[in-house]
Short mmCIF file of N, CA and C in Angstrom, two decimals:
data_model
loop_
_atom_site.label_atom_id
_atom_site.label_comp_id
_atom_site.label_asym_id
_atom_site.label_seq_id
_atom_site.Cartn_x
_atom_site.Cartn_y
_atom_site.Cartn_z
N ILE A 50 29.93 1.80 43.27
CA ILE A 50 31.02 2.69 42.44
C ILE A 50 32.42 3.44 43.42
N THR A 51 31.75 3.99 44.73
CA THR A 51 32.79 4.22 45.35
C THR A 51 34.40 3.22 45.26
N VAL A 52 33.94 1.51 45.78
CA VAL A 52 34.84 0.75 45.37
C VAL A 52 35.39 1.16 44.02
N GLY A 53 35.10 1.31 43.06
CA GLY A 53 35.28 0.99 41.65
C GLY A 53 36.40 2.31 41.28
N LEU A 54 36.12 3.41 42.05
CA LEU A 54 36.90 4.45 42.15
C LEU A 54 38.02 4.56 42.93
N ALA A 55 37.90 4.33 43.74
CA ALA A 55 38.97 3.33 45.34
C ALA A 55 39.65 2.80 44.51
N VAL A 56 39.78 1.79 43.83
CA VAL A 56 40.33 1.37 42.95
C VAL A 56 41.07 1.47 42.16
N GLY A 57 40.51 2.23 41.49
CA GLY A 57 40.64 3.13 39.76
C GLY A 57 41.95 4.29 40.40
N LEU A 58 41.75 4.75 41.96
CA LEU A 58 42.74 5.83 41.84
C LEU A 58 44.29 4.71 42.72
N VAL A 59 43.61 3.73 43.48
CA VAL A 59 44.97 3.22 43.54
C VAL A 59 46.03 2.14 42.61
N ILE A 60 45.42 1.83 41.23
CA ILE A 60 46.15 1.22 40.06
C ILE A 60 46.46 2.60 39.66
N GLY A 61 45.77 3.62 39.55
CA GLY A 61 46.80 4.57 38.74
C GLY A 61 47.43 4.90 39.56
N GLY A 62 47.33 5.40 40.71
CA GLY A 62 49.04 5.35 41.38
C GLY A 62 50.26 4.82 41.52
N LEU A 63 49.61 3.32 41.79
CA LEU A 63 50.32 2.91 41.57
C LEU A 63 51.80 2.43 40.07
N TRP A 64 50.92 2.62 39.75
CA TRP A 64 51.46 2.84 38.02
C TRP A 64 52.54 4.02 37.98
N LEU A 65 52.38 5.33 38.46
CA LEU A 65 52.79 6.60 38.37
C LEU A 65 53.64 5.83 38.79
N LEU A 66 53.89 5.17 40.22
CA LEU A 66 54.75 5.83 40.96
C LEU A 66 55.79 4.78 40.41
N TRP A 67 55.19 3.26 40.15
CA TRP A 67 56.18 2.34 39.35
C TRP A 67 57.25 3.26 38.23
N THR A 68 56.01 3.73 37.68
CA THR A 68 57.15 4.73 36.64
C THR A 68 57.93 5.92 37.01
N GLY A 69 57.45 6.49 37.93
CA GLY A 69 59.35 7.50 38.16
C GLY A 69 59.36 6.86 38.65
N LEU A 70 59.88 5.52 38.98
CA LEU A 70 60.85 4.38 40.19
C LEU A 70 61.53 3.85 39.22
N ARG A 71 61.14 3.56 38.49
CA ARG A 71 62.14 3.01 36.92
C ARG A 71 63.13 4.17 36.18
N VAL A 72 62.20 5.00 35.81
CA VAL A 72 63.03 6.68 35.44
C VAL A 72 64.96 6.47 36.60
N ARG A 73 63.68 6.55 37.88
CA ARG A 73 65.13 6.92 38.67
C ARG A 73 66.10 5.88 39.05
N SER A 74 65.59 4.23 38.55
CA SER A 74 66.73 3.57 38.68
C SER A 74 67.32 2.98 37.82
N ASP A 75 66.65 3.38 36.89
CA ASP A 75 67.06 2.86 35.15
C ASP A 75 67.47 3.98 34.45
N GLY A 76 67.85 4.74 34.76
CA GLY A 76 67.95 6.10 34.26
C GLY A 76 67.21 6.38 32.54
N ILE A 77 68.10 7.23 31.92
CA ILE A 77 67.42 7.09 30.35
C ILE A 77 68.24 6.66 29.05
N GLU A 78 68.07 6.52 27.64
CA GLU A 78 69.04 6.05 26.89
C GLU A 78 69.36 7.38 25.93
N CYS A 79 70.29 7.93 26.11
CA CYS A 79 70.93 9.25 25.46
C CYS A 79 71.12 8.39 24.00
N GLY A 80 71.75 7.68 24.11
CA GLY A 80 71.55 7.37 22.01
C GLY A 80 72.65 8.01 21.91
N THR A 81 72.04 8.70 20.36
CA THR A 81 73.49 10.01 19.56
C THR A 81 73.42 11.50 20.30
N LEU A 82 72.91 11.30 21.46
CA LEU A 82 72.60 12.78 22.25
C LEU A 82 74.22 13.42 22.65
N THR A 83 74.56 14.06 22.17
CA THR A 83 75.63 15.11 23.16
C THR A 83 75.43 14.98 24.94
N THR A 84 76.88 14.99 25.31
CA THR A 84 76.89 14.93 26.57
C THR A 84 75.80 15.90 27.05
N ALA A 85 76.05 17.34 26.83
CA ALA A 85 75.62 18.29 27.21
C ALA A 85 74.07 17.27 27.23
N GLU A 86 73.46 17.32 26.02
CA GLU A 86 71.82 17.10 25.78
C GLU A 86 71.86 15.93 26.76
N CYS A 87 72.81 14.34 27.09
CA CYS A 87 72.02 13.63 27.11
C CYS A 87 72.10 13.90 29.03
N ASP A 88 72.76 15.05 29.72
CA ASP A 88 72.79 15.54 30.85
C ASP A 88 71.07 16.61 31.36
N LEU A 89 71.37 17.27 30.00
CA LEU A 89 69.82 18.09 30.27
C LEU A 89 68.34 17.09 30.56
N GLU A 90 68.25 16.22 29.26
CA GLU A 90 67.35 14.81 28.55
C GLU A 90 67.47 14.52 30.28
N LEU A 91 68.56 13.94 30.85
CA LEU A 91 68.42 13.34 32.34
C LEU A 91 68.15 14.18 33.91
N GLU A 92 68.33 15.43 33.15
CA GLU A 92 67.77 16.31 34.87
C GLU A 92 65.97 16.60 34.48
N ILE A 93 65.83 16.28 33.80
CA ILE A 93 64.24 16.18 32.84
C ILE A 93 63.63 15.18 33.36
N ALA A 94 63.99 14.23 32.75
CA ALA A 94 63.71 13.02 33.10
C ALA A 94 64.00 12.92 35.08
N MET A 95 64.84 13.17 35.14
CA MET A 95 64.73 12.97 37.17
C MET A 95 63.44 14.03 37.67
N GLN A 96 63.28 15.23 37.55
CA GLN A 96 62.74 16.14 37.84
C GLN A 96 60.93 15.64 37.33
N PHE A 97 60.59 15.42 36.44
CA PHE A 97 60.15 14.52 36.02
C PHE A 97 59.35 13.07 36.67
N SER A 98 60.42 12.28 37.12
CA SER A 98 60.15 10.97 37.38
C SER A 98 59.61 11.51 39.42
N ARG A 99 60.32 12.79 39.49
CA ARG A 99 60.06 12.76 41.19
C ARG A 99 58.87 13.61 41.12
N THR A 100 58.20 14.05 40.38
CA THR A 100 56.45 14.51 39.97
C THR A 100 55.92 13.09 40.11
N GLN A 101 55.72 12.36 39.60
CA GLN A 101 55.22 11.02 38.97
C GLN A 101 55.24 10.38 40.95
N ILE A 102 56.68 10.03 41.35
CA ILE A 102 56.54 9.45 42.69
C ILE A 102 56.11 10.07 43.69
N GLY A 103 55.31 11.31 43.63
CA GLY A 103 54.68 12.04 44.36
C GLY A 103 53.39 11.69 43.94
N LEU A 104 53.25 12.34 43.06
CA LEU A 104 51.60 12.33 42.83
C LEU A 104 51.27 10.78 42.73
N GLY A 105 52.19 9.36 42.28
CA GLY A 105 51.24 8.42 41.99
C GLY A 105 51.42 7.70 43.41
N LEU A 106 52.18 8.12 44.45
CA LEU A 106 51.85 8.10 45.69
C LEU A 106 50.90 8.76 46.32
N GLY A 107 50.27 9.58 46.37
CA GLY A 107 49.31 11.07 47.08
C GLY A 107 48.20 9.85 46.13
N LEU A 108 48.24 9.96 45.14
CA LEU A 108 46.85 9.06 44.40
C LEU A 108 46.61 8.00 44.66
N SER A 109 47.75 6.50 45.64
CA SER A 109 47.47 5.87 45.98
C SER A 109 46.78 5.32 48.10
N LEU A 110 47.40 6.56 48.25
CA LEU A 110 47.29 6.87 49.35
C LEU A 110 45.63 7.55 49.45
N LEU A 111 45.02 8.26 48.57
CA LEU A 111 43.77 9.24 48.30
C LEU A 111 42.93 7.45 48.11
N GLY A 112 43.05 6.46 47.03
CA GLY A 112 42.68 5.04 47.07
C GLY A 112 41.89 4.74 48.12
N ILE A 113 43.29 4.19 49.22
CA ILE A 113 43.31 3.80 50.07
C ILE A 113 42.28 4.29 51.33
N GLY A 114 42.16 5.26 51.01
CA GLY A 114 41.66 6.12 52.31
C GLY A 114 40.30 5.96 51.79
N GLY A 115 39.94 5.57 50.65
CA GLY A 115 38.35 5.45 49.90
C GLY A 115 37.81 4.47 50.00
N LEU A 116 39.00 3.25 50.43
CA LEU A 116 38.31 1.82 50.83
C LEU A 116 38.16 1.64 51.53
N LEU A 117 39.32 2.30 52.83
CA LEU A 117 38.88 1.87 54.83
C LEU A 117 37.85 2.49 54.62
N TRP A 118 37.27 4.18 53.77
CA TRP A 118 36.45 4.69 54.46
C TRP A 118 34.97 3.94 53.79
N GLN A 119 35.10 3.59 52.98
CA GLN A 119 34.09 2.19 52.43
C GLN A 119 33.74 0.90 53.34
N SER A 120 34.33 0.41 53.37
CA SER A 120 34.88 -0.55 54.93
C SER A 120 34.35 0.01 55.92
N ILE A 121 34.52 0.90 56.37
CA ILE A 121 34.09 1.49 57.48
C ILE A 121 32.58 2.06 57.66
N GLU A 122 32.18 2.50 56.53
CA GLU A 122 30.80 2.46 56.16
C GLU A 122 30.17 1.24 55.66
N ASP A 123 30.25 0.73 55.55
CA ASP A 123 29.82 -0.66 55.82
C ASP A 123 29.28 -1.46 56.09
N ARG A 124 29.98 -1.60 57.37
CA ARG A 124 30.45 -1.98 58.48
C ARG A 124 29.13 -0.94 59.33
N ARG A 125 29.48 -0.09 59.39
CA ARG A 125 27.96 0.68 59.94
C ARG A 125 26.86 0.08 60.15
N ARG A 126 26.69 0.16 58.49
CA ARG A 126 25.25 0.37 57.74
C ARG A 126 24.90 -0.97 58.72
N ARG A 127 25.65 -2.69 58.04
CA ARG A 127 25.10 -3.44 58.81
C ARG A 127 24.69 -3.91 60.50
N ARG A 128 25.33 -3.04 61.28
CA ARG A 128 25.10 -2.85 62.51
C ARG A 128 23.47 -2.49 63.03
N PRO A 129 23.21 -3.65 63.94
CA PRO A 129 22.18 -2.81 64.39
C PRO A 129 21.60 -1.59 65.08
N PRO A 130 20.64 -0.97 65.03
CA PRO A 130 20.21 0.08 65.76
C PRO A 130 20.63 -0.24 67.40
N LYS A 131 21.28 0.89 67.73
CA LYS A 131 21.38 0.65 69.42
C LYS A 131 19.96 1.22 69.34
N GLU A 132 20.05 0.11 71.09
CA GLU A 132 18.10 0.51 71.61
C GLU A 132 18.48 1.83 73.04
N ALA A 133 17.08 2.49 73.43
CA ALA A 133 17.86 3.44 74.17
C ALA A 133 17.27 2.95 75.26
#
């Protein structure tokens, strides 16, 4: 169960990170908006993408940490007990 949770965190975090970076690199399509409306939409999108990038990075790192922890715990359990 722990591995599935950690993998889900990594995948979800990478998706958020990719979405935020895509908005940063591609911008937004203004279409029929006026210049002022387009500037406002762009500012909102950039701020939101910054939040997505931060949260995506955090979730990904949390998932990777969970996978590392699980790997270390599995190795510790497989090791034979030390004799005194």
